CSV table of C-alpha atoms in Angstrom, one decimal:
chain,number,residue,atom,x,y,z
A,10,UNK,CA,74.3,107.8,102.8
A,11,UNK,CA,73.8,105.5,99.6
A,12,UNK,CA,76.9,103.3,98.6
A,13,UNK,CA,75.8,102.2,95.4
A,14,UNK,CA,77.2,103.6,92.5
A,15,UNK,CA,75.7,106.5,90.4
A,16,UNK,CA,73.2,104.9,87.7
A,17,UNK,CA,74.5,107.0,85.1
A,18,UNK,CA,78.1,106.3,86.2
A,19,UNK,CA,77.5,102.6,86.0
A,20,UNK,CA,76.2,102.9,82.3
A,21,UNK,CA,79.1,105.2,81.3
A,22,UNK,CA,76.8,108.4,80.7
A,23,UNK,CA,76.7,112.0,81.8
A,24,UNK,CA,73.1,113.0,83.5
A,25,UNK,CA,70.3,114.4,81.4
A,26,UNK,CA,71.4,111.4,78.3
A,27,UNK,CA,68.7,110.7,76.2
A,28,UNK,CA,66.8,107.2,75.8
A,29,UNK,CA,68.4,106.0,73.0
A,30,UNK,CA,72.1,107.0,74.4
A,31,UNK,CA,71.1,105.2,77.9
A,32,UNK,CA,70.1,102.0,75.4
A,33,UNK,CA,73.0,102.1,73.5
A,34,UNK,CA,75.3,102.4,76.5
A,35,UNK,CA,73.6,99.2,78.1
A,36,UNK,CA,73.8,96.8,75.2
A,37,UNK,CA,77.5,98.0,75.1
A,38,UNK,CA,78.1,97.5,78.8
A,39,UNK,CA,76.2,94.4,78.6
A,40,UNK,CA,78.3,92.8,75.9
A,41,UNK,CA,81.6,93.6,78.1
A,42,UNK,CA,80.8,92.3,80.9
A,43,UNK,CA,78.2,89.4,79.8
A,44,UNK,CA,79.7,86.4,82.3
A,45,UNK,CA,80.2,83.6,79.3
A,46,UNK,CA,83.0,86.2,78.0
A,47,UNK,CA,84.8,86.5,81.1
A,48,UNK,CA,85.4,83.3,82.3
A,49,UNK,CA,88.1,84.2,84.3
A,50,UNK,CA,86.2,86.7,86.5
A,51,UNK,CA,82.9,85.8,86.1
A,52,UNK,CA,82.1,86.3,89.9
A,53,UNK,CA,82.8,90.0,89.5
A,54,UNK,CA,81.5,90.3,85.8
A,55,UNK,CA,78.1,88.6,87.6
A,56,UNK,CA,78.2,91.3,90.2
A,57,UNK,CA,78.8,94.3,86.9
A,58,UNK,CA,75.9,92.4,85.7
A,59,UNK,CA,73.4,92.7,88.3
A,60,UNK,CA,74.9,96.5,88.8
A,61,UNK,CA,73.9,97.2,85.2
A,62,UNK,CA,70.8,96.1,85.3
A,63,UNK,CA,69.7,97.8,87.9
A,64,UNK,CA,70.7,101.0,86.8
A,65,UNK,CA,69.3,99.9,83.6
A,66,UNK,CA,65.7,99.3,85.0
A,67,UNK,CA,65.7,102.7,87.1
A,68,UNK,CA,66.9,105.3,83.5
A,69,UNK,CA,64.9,103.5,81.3
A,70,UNK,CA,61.6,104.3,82.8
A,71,UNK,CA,60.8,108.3,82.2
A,72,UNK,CA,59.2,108.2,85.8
A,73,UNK,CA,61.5,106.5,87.9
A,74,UNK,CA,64.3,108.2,85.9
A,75,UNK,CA,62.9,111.6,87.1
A,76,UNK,CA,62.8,110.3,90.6
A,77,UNK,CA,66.1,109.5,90.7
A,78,UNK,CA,67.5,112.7,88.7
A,79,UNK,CA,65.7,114.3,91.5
A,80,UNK,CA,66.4,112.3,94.4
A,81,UNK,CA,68.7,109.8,93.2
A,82,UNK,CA,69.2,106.6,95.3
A,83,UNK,CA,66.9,108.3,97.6
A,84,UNK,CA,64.0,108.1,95.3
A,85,UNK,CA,63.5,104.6,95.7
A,86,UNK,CA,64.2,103.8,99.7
A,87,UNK,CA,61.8,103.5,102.5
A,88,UNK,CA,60.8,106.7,103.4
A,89,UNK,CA,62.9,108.4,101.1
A,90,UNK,CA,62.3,111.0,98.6
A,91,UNK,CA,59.4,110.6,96.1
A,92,UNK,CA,60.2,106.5,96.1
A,93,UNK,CA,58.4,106.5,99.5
A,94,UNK,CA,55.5,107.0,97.9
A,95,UNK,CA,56.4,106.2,93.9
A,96,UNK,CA,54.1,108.9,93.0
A,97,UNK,CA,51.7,105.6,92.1
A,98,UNK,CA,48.7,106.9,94.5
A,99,UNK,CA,48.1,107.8,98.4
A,100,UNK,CA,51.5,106.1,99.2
A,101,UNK,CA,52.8,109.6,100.9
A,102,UNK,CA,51.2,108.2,104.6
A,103,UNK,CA,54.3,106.3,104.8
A,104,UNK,CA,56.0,108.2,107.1
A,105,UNK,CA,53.1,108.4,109.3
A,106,UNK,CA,53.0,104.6,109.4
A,107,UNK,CA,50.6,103.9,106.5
A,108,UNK,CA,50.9,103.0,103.3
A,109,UNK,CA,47.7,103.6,101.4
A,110,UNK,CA,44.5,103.9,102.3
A,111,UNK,CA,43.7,100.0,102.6
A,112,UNK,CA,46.4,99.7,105.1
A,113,UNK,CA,43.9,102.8,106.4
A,114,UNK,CA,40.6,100.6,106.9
A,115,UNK,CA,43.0,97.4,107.8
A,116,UNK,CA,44.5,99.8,110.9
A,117,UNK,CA,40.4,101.3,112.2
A,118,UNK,CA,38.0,98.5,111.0
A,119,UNK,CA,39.9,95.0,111.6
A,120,UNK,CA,42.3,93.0,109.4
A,121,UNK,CA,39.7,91.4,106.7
A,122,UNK,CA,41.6,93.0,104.0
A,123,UNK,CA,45.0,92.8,105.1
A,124,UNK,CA,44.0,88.8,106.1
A,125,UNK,CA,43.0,88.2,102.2
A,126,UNK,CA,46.1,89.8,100.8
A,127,UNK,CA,48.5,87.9,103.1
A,128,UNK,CA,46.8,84.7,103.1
A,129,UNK,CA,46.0,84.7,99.4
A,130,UNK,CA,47.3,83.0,96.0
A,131,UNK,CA,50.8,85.1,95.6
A,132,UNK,CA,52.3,84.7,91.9
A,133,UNK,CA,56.1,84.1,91.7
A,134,UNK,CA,58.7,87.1,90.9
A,135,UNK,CA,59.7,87.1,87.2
A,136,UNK,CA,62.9,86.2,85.9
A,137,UNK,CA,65.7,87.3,83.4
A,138,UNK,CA,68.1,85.8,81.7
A,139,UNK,CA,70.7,87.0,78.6
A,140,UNK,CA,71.7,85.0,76.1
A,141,UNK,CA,74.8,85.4,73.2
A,142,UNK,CA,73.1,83.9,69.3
A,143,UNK,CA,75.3,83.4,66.4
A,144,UNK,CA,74.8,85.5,63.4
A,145,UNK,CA,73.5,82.6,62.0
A,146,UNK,CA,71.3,81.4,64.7
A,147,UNK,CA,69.6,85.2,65.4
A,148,UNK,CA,68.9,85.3,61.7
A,149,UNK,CA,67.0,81.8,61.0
A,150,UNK,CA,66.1,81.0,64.8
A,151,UNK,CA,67.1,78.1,67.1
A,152,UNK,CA,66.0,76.4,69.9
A,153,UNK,CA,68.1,76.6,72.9
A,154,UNK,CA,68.3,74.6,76.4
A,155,UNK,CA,68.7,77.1,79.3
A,156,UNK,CA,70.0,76.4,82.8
A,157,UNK,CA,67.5,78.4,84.7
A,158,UNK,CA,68.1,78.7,88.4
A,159,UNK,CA,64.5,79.1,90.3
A,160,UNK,CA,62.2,78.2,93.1
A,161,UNK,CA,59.9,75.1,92.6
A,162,UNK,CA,57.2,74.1,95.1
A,163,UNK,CA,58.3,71.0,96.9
A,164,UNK,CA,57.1,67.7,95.6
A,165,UNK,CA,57.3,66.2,98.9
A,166,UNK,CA,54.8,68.5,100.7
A,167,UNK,CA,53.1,69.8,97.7
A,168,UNK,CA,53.6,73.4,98.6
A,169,UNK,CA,52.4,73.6,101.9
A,170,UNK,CA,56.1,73.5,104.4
A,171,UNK,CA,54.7,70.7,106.3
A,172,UNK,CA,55.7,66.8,106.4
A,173,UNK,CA,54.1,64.4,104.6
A,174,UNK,CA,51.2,63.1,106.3
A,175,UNK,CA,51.0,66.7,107.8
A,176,UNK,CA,49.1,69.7,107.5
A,177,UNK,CA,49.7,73.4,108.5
A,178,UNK,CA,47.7,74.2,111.8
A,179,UNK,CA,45.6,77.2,112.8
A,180,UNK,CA,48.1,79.8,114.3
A,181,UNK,CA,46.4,79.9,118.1
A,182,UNK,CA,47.8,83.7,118.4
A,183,UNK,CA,46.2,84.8,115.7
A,184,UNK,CA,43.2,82.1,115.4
A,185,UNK,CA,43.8,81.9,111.3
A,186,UNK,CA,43.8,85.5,110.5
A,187,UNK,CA,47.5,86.7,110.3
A,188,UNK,CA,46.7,89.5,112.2
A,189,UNK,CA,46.5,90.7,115.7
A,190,UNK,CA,45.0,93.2,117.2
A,191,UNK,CA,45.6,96.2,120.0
A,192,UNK,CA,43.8,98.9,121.6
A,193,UNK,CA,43.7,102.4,122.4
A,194,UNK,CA,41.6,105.2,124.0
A,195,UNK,CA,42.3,108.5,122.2
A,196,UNK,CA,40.7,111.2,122.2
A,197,UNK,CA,38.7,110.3,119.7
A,198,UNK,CA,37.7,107.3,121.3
A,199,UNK,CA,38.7,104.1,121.2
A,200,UNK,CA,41.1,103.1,118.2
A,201,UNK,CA,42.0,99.6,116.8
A,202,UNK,CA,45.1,99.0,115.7
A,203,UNK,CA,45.9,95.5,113.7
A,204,UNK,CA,49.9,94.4,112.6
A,205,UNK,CA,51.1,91.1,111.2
A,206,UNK,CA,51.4,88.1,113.6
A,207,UNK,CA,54.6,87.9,114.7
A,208,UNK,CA,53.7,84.1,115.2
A,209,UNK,CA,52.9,83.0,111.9
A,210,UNK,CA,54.6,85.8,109.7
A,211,UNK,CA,50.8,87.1,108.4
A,212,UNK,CA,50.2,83.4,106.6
A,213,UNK,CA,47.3,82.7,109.6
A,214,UNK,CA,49.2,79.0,109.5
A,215,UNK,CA,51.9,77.4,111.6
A,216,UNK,CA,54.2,74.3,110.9
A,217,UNK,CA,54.4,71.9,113.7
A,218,UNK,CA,56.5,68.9,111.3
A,219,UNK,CA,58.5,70.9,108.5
A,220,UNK,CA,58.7,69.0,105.5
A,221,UNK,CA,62.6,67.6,105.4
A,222,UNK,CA,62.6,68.3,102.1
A,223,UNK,CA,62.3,71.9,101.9
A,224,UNK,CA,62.7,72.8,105.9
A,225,UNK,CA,59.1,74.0,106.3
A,226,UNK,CA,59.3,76.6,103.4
A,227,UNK,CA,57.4,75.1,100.9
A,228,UNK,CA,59.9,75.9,98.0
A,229,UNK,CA,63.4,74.0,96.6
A,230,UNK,CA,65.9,76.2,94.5
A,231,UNK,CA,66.4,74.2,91.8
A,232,UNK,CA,68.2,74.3,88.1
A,233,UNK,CA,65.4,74.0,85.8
A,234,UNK,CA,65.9,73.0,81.7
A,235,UNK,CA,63.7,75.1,80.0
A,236,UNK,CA,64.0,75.2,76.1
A,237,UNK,CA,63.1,78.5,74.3
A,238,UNK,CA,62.6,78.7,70.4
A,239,UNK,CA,64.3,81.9,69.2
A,240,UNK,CA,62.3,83.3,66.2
A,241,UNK,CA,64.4,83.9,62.3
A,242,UNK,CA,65.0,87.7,62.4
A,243,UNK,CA,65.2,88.2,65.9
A,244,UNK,CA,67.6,91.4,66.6
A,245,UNK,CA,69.7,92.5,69.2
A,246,UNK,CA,68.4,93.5,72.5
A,247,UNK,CA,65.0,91.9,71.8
A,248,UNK,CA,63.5,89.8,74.0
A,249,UNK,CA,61.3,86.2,74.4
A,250,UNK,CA,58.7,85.9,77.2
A,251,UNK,CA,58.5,82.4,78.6
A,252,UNK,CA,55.0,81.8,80.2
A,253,UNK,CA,55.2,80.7,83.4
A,254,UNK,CA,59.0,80.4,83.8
A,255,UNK,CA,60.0,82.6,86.3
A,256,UNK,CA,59.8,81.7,90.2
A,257,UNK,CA,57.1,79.5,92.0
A,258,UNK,CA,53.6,80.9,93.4
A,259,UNK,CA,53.0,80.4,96.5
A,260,UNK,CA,49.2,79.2,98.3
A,261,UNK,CA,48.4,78.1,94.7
A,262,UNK,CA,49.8,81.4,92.6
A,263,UNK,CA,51.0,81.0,89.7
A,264,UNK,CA,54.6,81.0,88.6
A,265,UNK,CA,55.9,84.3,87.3
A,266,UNK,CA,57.2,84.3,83.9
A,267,UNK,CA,61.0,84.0,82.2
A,268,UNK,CA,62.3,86.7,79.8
A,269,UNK,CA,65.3,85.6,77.9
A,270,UNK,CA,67.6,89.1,76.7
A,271,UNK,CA,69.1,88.1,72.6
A,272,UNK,CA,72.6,89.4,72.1
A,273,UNK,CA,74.3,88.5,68.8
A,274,UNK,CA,78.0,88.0,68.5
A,275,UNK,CA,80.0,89.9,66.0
A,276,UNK,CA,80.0,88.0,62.4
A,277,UNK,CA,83.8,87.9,60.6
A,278,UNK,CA,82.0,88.8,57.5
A,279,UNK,CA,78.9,89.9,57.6
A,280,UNK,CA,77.4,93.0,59.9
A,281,UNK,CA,73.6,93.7,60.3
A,282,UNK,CA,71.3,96.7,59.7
A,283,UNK,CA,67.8,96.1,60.6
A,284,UNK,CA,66.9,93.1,58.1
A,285,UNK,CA,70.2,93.8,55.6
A,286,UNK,CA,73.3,92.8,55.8
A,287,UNK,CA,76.2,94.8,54.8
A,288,UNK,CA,79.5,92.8,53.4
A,289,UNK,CA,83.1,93.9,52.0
A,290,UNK,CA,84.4,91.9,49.0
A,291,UNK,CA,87.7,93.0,48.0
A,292,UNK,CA,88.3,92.6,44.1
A,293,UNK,CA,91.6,93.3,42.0
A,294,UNK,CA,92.7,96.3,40.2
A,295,UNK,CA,92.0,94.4,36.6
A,296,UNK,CA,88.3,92.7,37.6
A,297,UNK,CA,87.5,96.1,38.4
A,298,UNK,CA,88.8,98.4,35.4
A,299,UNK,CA,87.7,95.2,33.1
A,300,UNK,CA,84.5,93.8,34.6
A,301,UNK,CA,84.5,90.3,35.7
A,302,UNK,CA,81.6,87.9,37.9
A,303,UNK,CA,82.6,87.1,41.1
A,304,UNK,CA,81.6,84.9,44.2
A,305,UNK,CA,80.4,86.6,47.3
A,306,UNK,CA,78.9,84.7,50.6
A,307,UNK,CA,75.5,85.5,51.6
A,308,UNK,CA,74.1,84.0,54.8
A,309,UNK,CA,71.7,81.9,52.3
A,310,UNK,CA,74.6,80.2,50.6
A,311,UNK,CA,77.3,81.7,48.1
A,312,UNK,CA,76.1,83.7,44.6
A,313,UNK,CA,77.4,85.1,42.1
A,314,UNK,CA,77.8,89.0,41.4
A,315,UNK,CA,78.5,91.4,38.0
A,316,UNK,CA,81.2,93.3,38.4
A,317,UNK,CA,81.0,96.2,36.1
A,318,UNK,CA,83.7,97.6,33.7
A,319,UNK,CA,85.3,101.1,35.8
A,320,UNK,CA,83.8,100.1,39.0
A,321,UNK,CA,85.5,102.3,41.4
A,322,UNK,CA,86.3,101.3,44.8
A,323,UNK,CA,83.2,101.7,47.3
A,324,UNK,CA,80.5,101.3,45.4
A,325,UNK,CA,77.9,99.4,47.1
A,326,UNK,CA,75.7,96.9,45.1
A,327,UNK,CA,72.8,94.9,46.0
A,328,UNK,CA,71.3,91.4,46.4
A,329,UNK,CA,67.8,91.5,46.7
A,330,UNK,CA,66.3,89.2,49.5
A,331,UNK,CA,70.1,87.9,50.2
A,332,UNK,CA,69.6,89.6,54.0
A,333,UNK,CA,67.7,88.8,57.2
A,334,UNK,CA,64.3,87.1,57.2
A,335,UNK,CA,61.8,89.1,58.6
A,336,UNK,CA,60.9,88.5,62.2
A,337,UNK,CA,56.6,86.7,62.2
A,338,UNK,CA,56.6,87.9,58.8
A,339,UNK,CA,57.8,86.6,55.0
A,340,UNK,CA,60.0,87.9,53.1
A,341,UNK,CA,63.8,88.8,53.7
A,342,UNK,CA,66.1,91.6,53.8
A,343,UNK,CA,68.7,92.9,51.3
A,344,UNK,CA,72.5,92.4,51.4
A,345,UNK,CA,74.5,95.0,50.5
A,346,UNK,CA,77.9,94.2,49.3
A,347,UNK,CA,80.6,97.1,49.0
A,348,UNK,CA,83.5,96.9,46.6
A,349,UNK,CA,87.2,97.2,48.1
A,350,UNK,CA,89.3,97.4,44.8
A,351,UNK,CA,92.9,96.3,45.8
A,352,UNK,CA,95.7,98.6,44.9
A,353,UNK,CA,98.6,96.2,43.3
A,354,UNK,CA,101.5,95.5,45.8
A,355,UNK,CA,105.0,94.0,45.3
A,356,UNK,CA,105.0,94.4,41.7
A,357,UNK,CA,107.6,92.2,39.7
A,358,UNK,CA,109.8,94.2,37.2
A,359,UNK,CA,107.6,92.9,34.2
A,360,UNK,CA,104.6,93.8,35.9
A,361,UNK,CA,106.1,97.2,36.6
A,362,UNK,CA,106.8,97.8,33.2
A,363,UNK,CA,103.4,97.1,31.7
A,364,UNK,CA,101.6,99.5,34.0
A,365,UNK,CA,104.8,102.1,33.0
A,366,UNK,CA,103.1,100.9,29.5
A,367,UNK,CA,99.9,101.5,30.3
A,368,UNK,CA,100.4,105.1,31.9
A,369,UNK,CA,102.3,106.2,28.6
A,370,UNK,CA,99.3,105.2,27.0
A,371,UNK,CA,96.7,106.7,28.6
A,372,UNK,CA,98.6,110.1,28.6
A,373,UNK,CA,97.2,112.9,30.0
A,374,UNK,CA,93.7,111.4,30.1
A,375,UNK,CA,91.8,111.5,33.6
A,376,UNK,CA,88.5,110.0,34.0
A,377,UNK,CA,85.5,112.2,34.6
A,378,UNK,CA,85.4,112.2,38.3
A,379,UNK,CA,89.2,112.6,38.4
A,380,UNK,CA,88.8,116.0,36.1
A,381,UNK,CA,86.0,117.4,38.2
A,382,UNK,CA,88.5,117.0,41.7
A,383,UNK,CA,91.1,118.5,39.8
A,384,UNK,CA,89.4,121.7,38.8
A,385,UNK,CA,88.3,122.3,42.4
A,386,UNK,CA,91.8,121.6,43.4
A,387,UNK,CA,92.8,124.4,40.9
A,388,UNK,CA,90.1,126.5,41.6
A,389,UNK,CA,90.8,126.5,45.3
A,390,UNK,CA,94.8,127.2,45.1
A,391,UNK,CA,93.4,130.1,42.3
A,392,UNK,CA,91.1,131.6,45.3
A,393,UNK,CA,87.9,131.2,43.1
């Protein structure tokens, strides 16, 4: 039985959530338990990471999402459930001992095609790593140097596993092909079976002198610097392909490629939607019945704003082109900037009296809006 955690468990979510829910719960659970915010555990917030992801990967593919709401872990282990075969052609031979219908031809007719795919180029697995912007930095780009652990080829042998001076050898069990083969009389006749050389792992090449670089395999774990321009608008959640900066190839592959995950860390003042931003300015009781111009911060620098006479607490005004710039395109968003009126607080006695003042003066007047709540309220308590 499978120890790993359910996928839907890890991501906080009850079965049958919806794509959007299963995206939002990630970026959430990505957040919490990014390893630069918990520096204190960041062994264990590494292992949440790599738990995450992986349940990430599975429910945000529809088809291996219904695999696993089928089989669950099942789905995707040898010989298990649908996984055995992923659906993806004639894998369902597995059990039987083959795996499509080239491993078919490979087992009856010789390992030609087996020998081509072992022995051939082999590009390098791809690679991911997150990465936390500032507001700032997300909304008119960066370049940033990342740490990037990986597999190089080894200068010293150029790849091969074998000392300098050196070259791999013909594997003499196998005589180059990475295959050997067996016999059988059936009664169909005589079958030919072929399986990877035990010798030479299927490469067709032995290493008499390993490279004391590498220790014969080739490949160096390294911490490569690889600097990544972030794009202006760039959002949350999006992602940067880097070309060829994944893992090494090996026999002469290319390297896989790097994809660097954006998260954005909360702004004090400013919050995002799209390409606008949304900002609070609080302003007094007296700017706001009187009308006044005050300063509000924009990420472009500071501007200043009309405040009407009777502006009224929440209303939401705009700066055109004051937001995001637009991600490979011109032009910027909006900022939208919501006024907080402040309700006057530890009043001195003077103060006191001149809104007593003021009251007297205004009576039993009500502003429009004020009238229109007050008739519901009357017309409610009336039963109308």
């Amino acid at each position: 039985m499978s120890e790993k955690r359910d996928y839907y468990e890890v991501l906080g979510l009850k079965k049958g959530a919806s794509d959007e829910e299963i995206k939002k719960a990630y970026r959430k659970m990505a957040i919490k338990y990014h390893p630069d915010r918990n520096l204190n555990s960041k062994e264990d917030a590494e292992a949440h990471m790599k738990e995450i992801n992986e349940a990430y990967d599975v429910l945000k593919d529809p088809q291996k999402k219904a695999q696993y709401d089928q089989f669950g872990h099942d789905a995707f282990s040898a010989g298990g459930g649908a996984g055995a075969g992923g659906f993806g052609g004639f894998g369902g031979f597995s059990s039987g001992g083959f795996g499509d219908f080239g491993d078919i031809f490979d087992t009856f007719f010789g390992g030609g095609r087996g020998q081509a795919r072992r022995n051939g180029p082999e590009q390098g697995a791809d690679l991911r790593i997150d990465i936390e912007l500032t507001f700032e930095e997300a909304a008119f780009g960066v370049e940033k140097e990342l740490k990037v652990p990986r597999t190089e080829n080894c200068t010293a042998c150029g790849g091969t596993g074998a000392a300098k001076g050196t070259s791999p050898e013909e594997c003499p069990q196998c005589h180059g092909s990475g295959q050997v083969q067996s016999y059988a009389n059936t009664p169909f006749g005589r079958m030919v079976n072929s399986h990877v050389c035990d010798r030479c792992g299927g490469s067709g090449k032995i290493i008499k002198t390993p490279c004391s670089e590498c220790g014969g395999r080739g490949q160096k774990k390294v911490n490569k610097t690889i600097k990544v321009k972030i794009p202006a608008g760039i959002d949350e959640g999006q992602r940067i392909r880097v070309a060829g900066g994944g893992q090494a190839g090996r026999r002469g592959g290319p390297s896989g490629d790097l994809y660097v995950y954006v998260y954005i860390k909360p702004h004090e003042l400013f919050a995002r939607e799209g390409y606008d931003v949304m900002c609070e300015v609080p302003v007094t009781f007296v700017q706001a019945a009187l009308g006044d111009t005050v300063e509000v911060p924009t990420i472009h620098g500071k501007v200043e704003m009309k405040i009407a006479p009777g502006t009224q607490s929440g209303t939401v005004m705009r700066l055109r082109g004051k937001g995001i710039p637009m991600l490979r395109r011109s032009g910027n968003g909006d900022q939208h900037v919501r006024i907080k009126v402040l309700t006057p607080q530890k009043l001195s006695g003077k103060q006191k009296e001149l809104l007593q003042e003021f009251a007297e003066l205004s009576g039993t007047k009500v502003n429009p809006e004020q009238n229109s709540f007050l008739n519901k309220v009357k017309n409610f308590l009336n039963g109308k």
